[in-house]
Short mmCIF file of C-alpha atoms in Angstrom, two decimals:
data_model
loop_
_atom_site.label_atom_id
_atom_site.label_comp_id
_atom_site.label_asym_id
_atom_site.label_seq_id
_atom_site.Cartn_x
_atom_site.Cartn_y
_atom_site.Cartn_z
CA MET A 30 -12.91 -11.47 4.62
CA THR A 31 -14.40 -8.51 5.62
CA GLN A 32 -14.93 -6.51 2.74
CA LEU A 33 -14.60 -2.93 4.14
CA LEU A 34 -16.01 0.32 2.95
CA ARG A 35 -12.84 2.61 2.45
CA VAL A 36 -12.26 6.34 2.57
CA GLN A 37 -8.85 6.78 0.57
CA ASN A 38 -6.61 9.47 -0.39
CA PHE A 39 -9.23 12.20 0.48
CA GLY A 40 -7.78 15.57 0.53
CA VAL A 41 -8.55 18.88 2.77
CA SER A 42 -8.06 22.31 3.57
CA SER A 43 -5.75 23.31 6.89
CA ASP A 44 -9.46 24.46 7.37
CA GLY A 45 -11.81 21.21 6.80
CA PHE A 46 -12.76 21.76 3.05
CA GLY A 47 -12.48 18.79 -0.01
CA ALA A 48 -13.19 21.99 -2.00
CA GLY A 49 -14.01 25.36 -2.70
CA GLU A 50 -17.32 26.98 -3.70
CA HIS A 51 -18.66 27.53 -6.79
CA GLN A 52 -17.93 24.57 -8.50
CA SER A 53 -17.70 24.62 -12.66
CA LEU A 54 -17.06 23.13 -15.55
CA GLU A 55 -14.26 25.42 -15.84
CA ARG A 56 -13.52 24.55 -11.86
CA PRO A 57 -14.52 21.06 -10.49
CA PHE A 58 -13.04 22.26 -7.24
CA GLY A 59 -14.54 25.53 -7.12
CA HIS A 60 -12.25 28.36 -6.27
CA ALA A 61 -9.96 25.21 -4.43
CA ASP A 62 -6.79 24.68 -6.63
CA PRO A 63 -7.03 20.85 -6.72
CA MET A 64 -3.12 20.90 -7.16
CA ALA A 65 -3.22 22.55 -3.86
CA LEU A 66 -4.75 19.58 -2.26
CA LEU A 67 -4.15 16.65 -4.25
CA GLY A 68 -0.51 17.77 -5.47
CA TRP A 69 0.94 15.30 -3.01
CA ALA A 70 -0.36 12.58 -4.40
CA VAL A 71 0.54 13.71 -8.63
CA ALA A 72 4.35 14.14 -8.16
CA THR A 73 4.73 10.58 -6.71
CA ALA A 74 6.07 7.92 -9.50
CA SER A 75 2.81 5.66 -9.13
CA TRP A 76 0.21 7.91 -10.11
CA PRO A 77 -2.10 6.46 -12.54
CA ASN A 78 -1.38 9.60 -14.84
CA ARG A 79 2.63 10.31 -14.46
CA THR A 80 3.80 10.36 -17.88
CA LYS A 81 7.12 11.27 -17.33
CA PRO A 82 9.56 9.21 -15.41
CA GLY A 83 10.41 9.86 -11.75
CA GLY A 84 8.22 10.74 -9.24
CA SER A 85 8.52 9.82 -5.11
CA ARG A 86 8.69 6.95 -3.86
CA GLY A 87 8.41 7.73 0.11
CA ILE A 88 5.31 8.13 1.96
CA ASP A 89 3.08 9.69 -0.22
CA ASP A 90 3.68 7.23 -2.58
CA LEU A 91 2.78 4.37 -0.57
CA PHE A 92 -0.68 6.34 -0.16
CA THR A 93 -0.76 6.72 -3.72
CA ARG A 94 -0.25 2.77 -3.95
CA ASP A 95 -2.62 1.72 -1.64
CA TYR A 96 -5.29 4.31 -3.27
CA ALA A 97 -6.32 1.06 -5.84
CA ARG A 98 -5.26 -2.09 -3.37
CA ASN A 99 -8.03 -4.66 -3.26
CA ILE A 100 -10.57 -2.29 -4.23
CA GLY A 101 -14.02 -3.31 -6.74
CA ALA A 102 -16.44 -0.86 -6.47
CA GLU A 103 -16.27 2.93 -6.54
CA ILE A 104 -19.33 5.72 -4.37
CA MET A 105 -19.39 8.49 -5.78
CA GLY A 106 -21.68 12.22 -4.59
CA ARG A 107 -23.08 13.73 -8.30
CA ASN A 108 -21.13 16.62 -7.53
CA LYS A 109 -17.66 14.23 -7.81
CA PHE A 110 -19.31 12.88 -11.26
CA GLY A 111 -20.09 16.68 -13.14
CA HIS A 112 -20.93 19.90 -12.46
CA GLN A 113 -24.43 19.61 -13.42
CA ARG A 114 -27.32 20.56 -10.69
CA GLU A 115 -30.54 18.84 -11.59
CA PRO A 116 -32.35 16.40 -14.36
CA TRP A 117 -29.69 15.67 -16.46
CA PRO A 118 -29.88 17.55 -19.81
CA ASP A 119 -28.72 14.61 -22.22
CA HIS A 120 -26.31 11.96 -21.27
CA GLU A 121 -23.49 13.65 -23.42
CA TRP A 122 -21.59 14.15 -20.15
CA GLN A 123 -19.57 11.15 -18.99
CA GLY A 124 -17.45 13.19 -15.71
CA TRP A 125 -14.22 14.79 -16.09
CA TRP A 126 -12.24 12.10 -16.43
CA GLY A 127 -11.66 11.13 -20.49
CA ALA A 128 -11.37 8.23 -21.81
CA GLU A 129 -9.62 6.52 -19.43
CA PRO A 130 -11.61 7.15 -15.79
CA PRO A 131 -8.75 6.34 -12.70
CA PHE A 132 -11.18 4.16 -11.33
CA HIS A 133 -11.24 0.78 -13.43
CA THR A 134 -14.03 -0.53 -11.04
CA PRO A 135 -18.23 -0.32 -11.19
CA VAL A 136 -18.97 3.37 -9.86
CA PHE A 137 -22.24 4.04 -8.77
CA VAL A 138 -22.78 7.87 -8.65
CA MET A 139 -25.75 8.67 -5.99
CA THR A 140 -28.27 10.74 -7.81
CA HIS A 141 -32.30 11.72 -7.78
CA HIS A 142 -32.52 11.76 -11.35
CA PRO A 143 -32.49 8.68 -13.18
CA ARG A 144 -29.59 7.78 -16.23
CA PRO A 145 -29.05 4.33 -17.93
CA SER A 146 -25.34 3.45 -17.24
CA PHE A 147 -22.67 3.33 -19.11
CA SER A 148 -18.86 2.29 -19.72
CA LEU A 149 -15.22 4.19 -20.24
CA SER A 150 -12.98 1.91 -20.59
CA ASP A 151 -13.39 -0.48 -18.13
CA THR A 152 -14.72 1.81 -15.70
CA THR A 153 -18.64 1.58 -16.00
CA PHE A 154 -20.69 4.26 -13.96
CA HIS A 155 -24.65 3.86 -12.87
CA PHE A 156 -26.31 6.01 -11.43
CA VAL A 157 -28.34 5.36 -8.07
CA GLN A 158 -31.11 6.46 -5.84
CA GLY A 159 -31.57 5.63 -1.96
CA GLU A 160 -29.96 5.33 1.16
CA PRO A 161 -26.30 4.80 2.46
CA ALA A 162 -26.64 1.46 3.31
CA ALA A 163 -28.86 0.17 0.73
CA VAL A 164 -26.18 1.81 -2.15
CA LEU A 165 -23.68 0.21 -0.13
CA GLU A 166 -25.01 -3.21 -0.40
CA GLN A 167 -25.26 -3.00 -4.02
CA ALA A 168 -21.70 -1.92 -4.33
CA ARG A 169 -20.50 -4.37 -1.95
CA GLU A 170 -22.22 -7.50 -4.78
CA ALA A 171 -20.32 -5.73 -7.22
CA ALA A 172 -17.55 -5.56 -5.74
CA GLY A 173 -16.75 -9.55 -5.85
CA GLY A 174 -15.30 -10.01 -2.57
CA LYS A 175 -13.34 -6.55 -2.51
CA ASP A 176 -13.55 -3.40 -0.48
CA VAL A 177 -15.69 -0.57 -1.73
CA ARG A 178 -13.87 3.05 -2.15
CA LEU A 179 -16.09 6.07 -0.75
CA GLY A 180 -14.98 8.36 -3.62
CA GLY A 181 -17.02 11.72 -2.67
CA GLY A 182 -17.34 14.65 -2.48
CA VAL A 183 -17.50 16.14 1.26
CA ALA A 184 -20.81 15.50 1.29
CA VAL A 185 -21.19 11.77 0.47
CA VAL A 186 -18.60 11.09 3.06
CA ARG A 187 -20.50 13.21 5.82
CA GLN A 188 -23.92 11.12 5.02
CA PHE A 189 -22.38 7.66 5.66
CA LEU A 190 -20.25 9.05 8.31
CA GLU A 191 -23.63 9.89 9.18
CA ALA A 192 -24.82 6.62 8.46
CA ASP A 193 -21.85 4.83 10.76
CA LEU A 194 -20.78 2.82 7.09
CA VAL A 195 -17.54 3.51 7.32
CA ASP A 196 -14.87 1.53 7.83
CA VAL A 197 -11.70 3.31 7.47
CA LEU A 198 -10.68 6.67 6.29
CA HIS A 199 -7.20 8.11 4.46
CA VAL A 200 -7.71 11.85 4.57
CA SER A 201 -4.40 14.05 3.40
CA VAL A 202 -4.32 17.91 4.76
CA ALA A 203 -2.91 19.96 2.88
CA PRO A 204 -0.65 23.10 4.69
CA VAL A 205 -3.15 25.47 2.87
CA ALA A 206 -6.44 27.33 3.91
CA LEU A 207 -9.58 28.10 1.66
CA GLY A 208 -12.04 29.70 4.19
CA ALA A 209 -14.74 28.18 2.63
CA GLY A 210 -16.28 25.28 0.79
CA GLU A 211 -17.27 22.07 1.32
CA ARG A 212 -16.37 21.18 4.59
CA LEU A 213 -15.50 17.74 5.73
CA TRP A 214 -14.70 18.59 9.37
CA GLU A 215 -14.69 21.42 11.94
CA SER A 216 -10.95 19.34 12.81
CA PRO A 217 -9.81 15.80 13.13
CA ASP A 218 -10.89 15.74 16.39
CA ASP A 219 -14.11 15.08 15.47
CA LEU A 220 -13.94 11.77 14.09
CA LEU A 221 -12.28 10.75 17.79
CA ASP A 222 -15.59 8.93 19.61
CA ARG A 223 -15.40 6.43 17.50
CA PHE A 224 -11.49 5.47 15.16
CA SER A 225 -8.93 5.01 16.49
CA HIS A 226 -6.48 7.56 14.72
CA GLU A 227 -2.78 7.87 13.82
CA GLU A 228 -1.46 11.58 11.99
CA VAL A 229 1.57 11.07 9.79
CA PRO A 230 3.26 13.55 8.41
CA SER A 231 4.76 13.65 5.55
CA PRO A 232 8.28 15.80 4.02
CA SER A 233 5.55 17.05 0.92
CA GLY A 234 3.70 19.25 3.43
CA VAL A 235 0.57 17.21 4.17
CA VAL A 236 -0.39 15.68 6.87
CA HIS A 237 -1.71 12.06 6.22
CA HIS A 238 -4.75 11.25 8.67
CA LEU A 239 -5.61 7.45 9.77
CA PHE A 240 -8.76 6.45 11.03
CA TRP A 241 -10.18 2.95 11.81
CA ARG A 242 -13.27 1.93 13.78
CA ARG A 243 -12.79 1.27 16.94
CA MET B 22 5.79 -1.08 -16.90
CA THR B 23 9.38 -1.11 -14.66
CA GLN B 24 9.83 -3.98 -13.04
CA LEU B 25 11.55 -3.28 -9.30
CA LEU B 26 13.71 -5.10 -7.53
CA ARG B 27 11.80 -4.10 -4.02
CA VAL B 28 13.14 -4.70 -0.63
CA GLN B 29 10.22 -4.72 1.88
CA ASN B 30 9.34 -5.07 5.15
CA PHE B 31 12.81 -5.72 6.47
CA GLY B 32 12.81 -5.48 9.95
CA VAL B 33 16.27 -4.30 11.61
CA SER B 34 17.46 -3.29 15.13
CA SER B 35 18.34 -0.10 15.96
CA ASP B 36 22.58 -1.39 15.69
CA GLY B 37 21.45 -2.90 12.72
CA PHE B 38 21.16 -5.93 12.63
CA GLY B 39 18.27 -7.88 10.40
CA ALA B 40 19.12 -10.53 12.50
CA GLY B 41 21.52 -12.40 15.33
CA GLU B 42 24.09 -14.90 15.95
CA HIS B 43 23.70 -18.49 16.30
CA GLN B 44 20.24 -19.22 13.48
CA SER B 45 19.18 -23.03 14.01
CA LEU B 46 16.30 -24.68 13.86
CA GLU B 47 14.46 -23.58 17.02
CA ARG B 48 15.75 -19.57 16.50
CA PRO B 49 15.24 -18.64 12.71
CA PHE B 50 16.98 -15.17 14.03
CA GLY B 51 19.34 -16.81 16.13
CA HIS B 52 19.57 -14.87 19.55
CA ALA B 53 17.37 -11.59 18.29
CA ASP B 54 13.64 -12.06 19.51
CA PRO B 55 12.06 -11.88 15.70
CA MET B 56 9.26 -9.99 18.11
CA ALA B 57 11.58 -7.23 19.01
CA LEU B 58 12.28 -6.19 14.73
CA LEU B 59 9.27 -7.61 13.27
CA GLY B 60 6.06 -7.22 15.37
CA TRP B 61 4.77 -4.04 14.15
CA ALA B 62 3.36 -6.03 11.41
CA VAL B 63 2.14 -8.68 13.53
CA ALA B 64 -0.05 -6.45 15.61
CA THR B 65 -1.70 -4.92 12.04
CA ALA B 66 -5.02 -5.71 10.77
CA SER B 67 -3.32 -7.14 7.33
CA TRP B 68 -0.91 -9.44 9.08
CA PRO B 69 -1.97 -12.82 6.55
CA ASN B 70 -1.51 -15.22 9.44
CA ARG B 71 -3.74 -12.70 11.97
CA THR B 72 -6.72 -15.42 13.27
CA LYS B 73 -8.34 -13.05 15.63
CA PRO B 74 -10.22 -10.38 14.51
CA GLY B 75 -8.58 -6.61 15.72
CA GLY B 76 -5.30 -5.16 14.87
CA SER B 77 -4.01 -1.72 13.77
CA ARG B 78 -4.69 0.10 10.50
CA GLY B 79 -2.55 3.13 11.16
CA ILE B 80 0.43 3.92 9.36
CA ASP B 81 2.30 -0.01 9.89
CA ASP B 82 -0.73 -1.94 8.00
CA LEU B 83 -0.36 0.16 5.15
CA PHE B 84 3.17 -1.33 5.35
CA THR B 85 1.58 -4.84 5.59
CA ARG B 86 -0.40 -4.10 2.81
CA ASP B 87 1.86 -3.16 0.44
CA TYR B 88 4.08 -6.53 1.46
CA ALA B 89 2.54 -8.80 -1.49
CA ARG B 90 0.79 -5.38 -3.45
CA ASN B 91 2.46 -6.45 -7.21
CA ILE B 92 5.16 -8.87 -6.14
CA GLY B 93 5.43 -11.48 -8.77
CA ALA B 94 8.87 -13.55 -7.18
CA GLU B 95 10.77 -13.10 -4.58
CA ILE B 96 14.49 -13.30 -4.22
CA MET B 97 15.74 -15.22 -1.05
CA GLY B 98 19.35 -16.59 0.66
CA ARG B 99 20.04 -19.99 2.14
CA ASN B 100 19.48 -19.02 4.93
CA LYS B 101 16.29 -17.08 5.17
CA PHE B 102 15.36 -20.65 3.49
CA GLY B 103 16.80 -22.62 6.44
CA HIS B 104 18.89 -23.40 9.40
CA GLN B 105 21.04 -25.91 7.47
CA ARG B 106 24.46 -25.53 5.52
CA GLU B 107 26.65 -27.29 3.35
CA PRO B 108 25.42 -29.93 0.64
CA TRP B 109 21.88 -30.48 1.77
CA PRO B 110 21.60 -34.14 3.82
CA ASP B 111 18.11 -34.76 2.56
CA HIS B 112 14.98 -32.84 0.78
CA GLU B 113 12.85 -33.38 4.00
CA TRP B 114 13.06 -29.30 4.66
CA GLN B 115 10.90 -26.68 2.75
CA GLY B 116 11.57 -24.41 5.13
CA TRP B 117 9.97 -22.45 8.07
CA TRP B 118 6.87 -21.77 6.77
CA GLY B 119 4.66 -25.17 7.03
CA ALA B 120 2.38 -25.43 4.35
CA GLU B 121 1.26 -22.24 3.31
CA PRO B 122 4.00 -20.38 2.51
CA PRO B 123 3.35 -16.57 3.37
CA PHE B 124 5.03 -15.53 -1.05
CA HIS B 125 2.32 -17.02 -3.14
CA THR B 126 4.81 -16.66 -5.79
CA PRO B 127 7.62 -18.89 -7.44
CA VAL B 128 10.48 -17.89 -4.69
CA PHE B 129 14.32 -17.97 -5.88
CA VAL B 130 17.02 -19.72 -3.31
CA MET B 131 20.37 -18.78 -3.42
CA THR B 132 22.66 -21.60 -3.02
CA HIS B 133 25.89 -23.32 -4.55
CA HIS B 134 24.23 -26.53 -3.68
CA PRO B 135 21.67 -27.88 -6.16
CA ARG B 136 18.50 -29.04 -5.47
CA PRO B 137 15.22 -29.70 -7.13
CA SER B 138 12.18 -27.56 -7.41
CA PHE B 139 9.12 -28.17 -5.27
CA SER B 140 5.62 -26.79 -4.33
CA LEU B 141 3.69 -25.95 -1.10
CA SER B 142 0.22 -24.72 -1.81
CA ASP B 143 0.77 -21.65 -4.71
CA THR B 144 4.49 -21.11 -3.42
CA THR B 145 6.91 -22.63 -5.92
CA PHE B 146 10.26 -22.67 -4.30
CA HIS B 147 13.53 -22.88 -6.68
CA PHE B 148 16.96 -23.31 -5.86
CA VAL B 149 19.44 -21.15 -8.08
CA GLN B 150 23.22 -20.70 -8.00
CA GLY B 151 25.18 -17.88 -9.97
CA GLU B 152 25.72 -13.74 -9.57
CA PRO B 153 23.56 -11.43 -8.26
CA ALA B 154 22.38 -10.02 -12.26
CA ALA B 155 21.44 -13.49 -13.41
CA VAL B 156 19.33 -14.42 -10.68
CA LEU B 157 17.12 -11.85 -10.99
CA GLU B 158 17.05 -12.07 -14.76
CA GLN B 159 15.14 -15.47 -13.73
CA ALA B 160 13.36 -14.09 -11.11
CA ARG B 161 11.70 -11.08 -13.68
CA GLU B 162 10.72 -13.34 -16.38
CA ALA B 163 9.09 -15.65 -13.49
CA ALA B 164 7.32 -12.73 -12.00
CA GLY B 165 4.90 -12.13 -15.55
CA GLY B 166 5.60 -8.46 -15.67
CA LYS B 167 4.70 -7.33 -11.86
CA ASP B 168 7.95 -6.79 -9.05
CA VAL B 169 10.34 -8.93 -7.62
CA ARG B 170 10.89 -8.98 -3.83
CA LEU B 171 14.52 -9.25 -2.64
CA GLY B 172 13.09 -11.15 0.54
CA GLY B 173 17.01 -11.54 2.97
CA GLY B 174 18.26 -11.90 4.73
CA VAL B 175 20.70 -9.12 5.30
CA ALA B 176 23.71 -11.14 3.13
CA VAL B 177 21.48 -10.78 0.32
CA VAL B 178 20.01 -7.69 0.77
CA ARG B 179 24.06 -6.01 0.80
CA GLN B 180 24.74 -8.52 -2.77
CA PHE B 181 22.32 -7.14 -4.65
CA LEU B 182 22.85 -3.54 -2.86
CA GLU B 183 26.60 -4.16 -3.83
CA ALA B 184 25.95 -5.08 -7.29
CA ASP B 185 23.42 -1.73 -7.47
CA LEU B 186 20.68 -3.91 -8.42
CA VAL B 187 18.09 -2.55 -5.69
CA ASP B 188 14.98 -0.07 -6.97
CA VAL B 189 13.16 0.48 -3.66
CA LEU B 190 13.97 -0.24 -0.27
CA HIS B 191 11.71 -0.41 2.74
CA VAL B 192 13.45 -1.15 6.28
CA SER B 193 11.85 -0.79 9.56
CA VAL B 194 13.93 0.40 12.09
CA ALA B 195 12.83 -1.26 15.69
CA PRO B 196 14.32 0.41 18.67
CA VAL B 197 16.04 -2.87 20.25
CA ALA B 198 20.28 -3.44 20.31
CA LEU B 199 21.16 -6.22 19.27
CA GLY B 200 24.54 -5.82 19.46
CA ALA B 201 26.31 -8.59 17.49
CA GLY B 202 24.33 -10.65 14.13
CA GLU B 203 23.66 -9.65 10.91
CA ARG B 204 24.92 -6.67 10.08
CA LEU B 205 22.77 -4.61 6.77
CA TRP B 206 23.84 -1.46 7.71
CA GLU B 207 26.34 0.99 9.94
CA SER B 208 23.48 3.68 9.48
CA PRO B 209 20.78 4.73 7.38
CA ASP B 210 23.24 7.04 5.98
CA ASP B 211 25.03 4.38 4.14
CA LEU B 212 22.71 4.46 1.76
CA LEU B 213 22.80 8.05 1.65
CA ASP B 214 25.51 8.55 -1.54
CA ARG B 215 22.91 6.36 -4.29
CA PHE B 216 19.31 6.82 -2.50
CA SER B 217 16.77 9.29 -2.30
CA HIS B 218 15.25 9.09 2.02
CA GLU B 219 12.25 9.10 4.04
CA GLU B 220 12.05 8.61 8.23
CA VAL B 221 9.17 8.17 8.84
CA PRO B 222 8.30 7.23 12.64
CA SER B 223 5.02 5.21 13.83
CA PRO B 224 3.44 4.59 16.91
CA SER B 225 4.45 1.79 17.24
CA GLY B 226 7.91 2.33 17.89
CA VAL B 227 9.85 1.83 14.62
CA VAL B 228 10.67 4.30 12.43
CA HIS B 229 10.10 2.82 8.52
CA HIS B 230 12.75 3.97 6.23
CA LEU B 231 12.06 4.19 2.43
CA PHE B 232 14.68 4.66 0.04
CA TRP B 233 14.93 4.88 -3.23
CA ARG B 234 17.61 5.26 -5.98
CA ARG B 235 17.80 8.37 -7.52
#
């Protein structure tokens, strides 16, 4: 069975931004409202942090359910892990997600600044340097035969696309413009030279874009 | 976590038939061509019996992948299991699926005619009588906390809908009319009194219908 590298439930604005400007502790997505980009997933029955019963079980829920299916490891960039730049001042920061991160697998955080691995519940964070292909190799090994999720942010997704290492992408395009920030693409057409493509509009207002390598 | 009863990847014709007339050993779907109803799934990358690489990874593949996700048992009718009617002449018939049935869980076959359980690879078939609620109870117990798939055929799906035991349904409507056979519905609107509903058209020509209990 092939181990795929999958981008999954990656939210961008109608003008192609995956995050806004000026990330900070208070605003992980910068000036962007994360609910505008990812509210479609939060509203579903399968949203992992759902506390009340209910939620939709339509097409958006299908994507929410698929987020963790057959995933054995995640690769993320340092700016997805935290708002700090430059060397770690200390090791107090353990990510945005509290004591129960939603990954439940090894997570490989790409950074030039070394740091020891640590675990929170069933998620273990490793801090790694190197080229995308070498990081992917490590993640594949840790995934125990399962797929690897490329978790973002935008810079990391672009880096792996550039290296032609991404097998499938699911990008949700929200009906909101950001004007500035971290840009994934000018338009979904940017990927059509290498990927097959389907568009699936949802009643929630987002359009799900599916790409798979030809 | 609630254990759902799910109808999944259930194919019907544009005029609402899940199977044709005159089922036989040679024609499990009667006069209907099973590829006309379920070819959309067979064409996907995740189709379990795929022998060659390739296949689509668009919206149809998402449904194919979801077929087995978090399923711990299946309930099916006797006519899905085999073409025989009346008491079993012997126990030679072990279903249509060969030595590796695609279920990989306990399967509860509803029949008035007793027969001992047997296993093929990681699928065990049990033969059970009784009301839908009682059969569901057994399947839930066997599912070990996971969901139960209601596998069909049409008569069994209708029976469980009648008893208001179905939580979610995914029905794929193919762009082909059958004219006669086992009818699931006059129209998807038949379910709107109790279920929320979304329609998702696929480039393959089928329209995926999602229902969840309000």
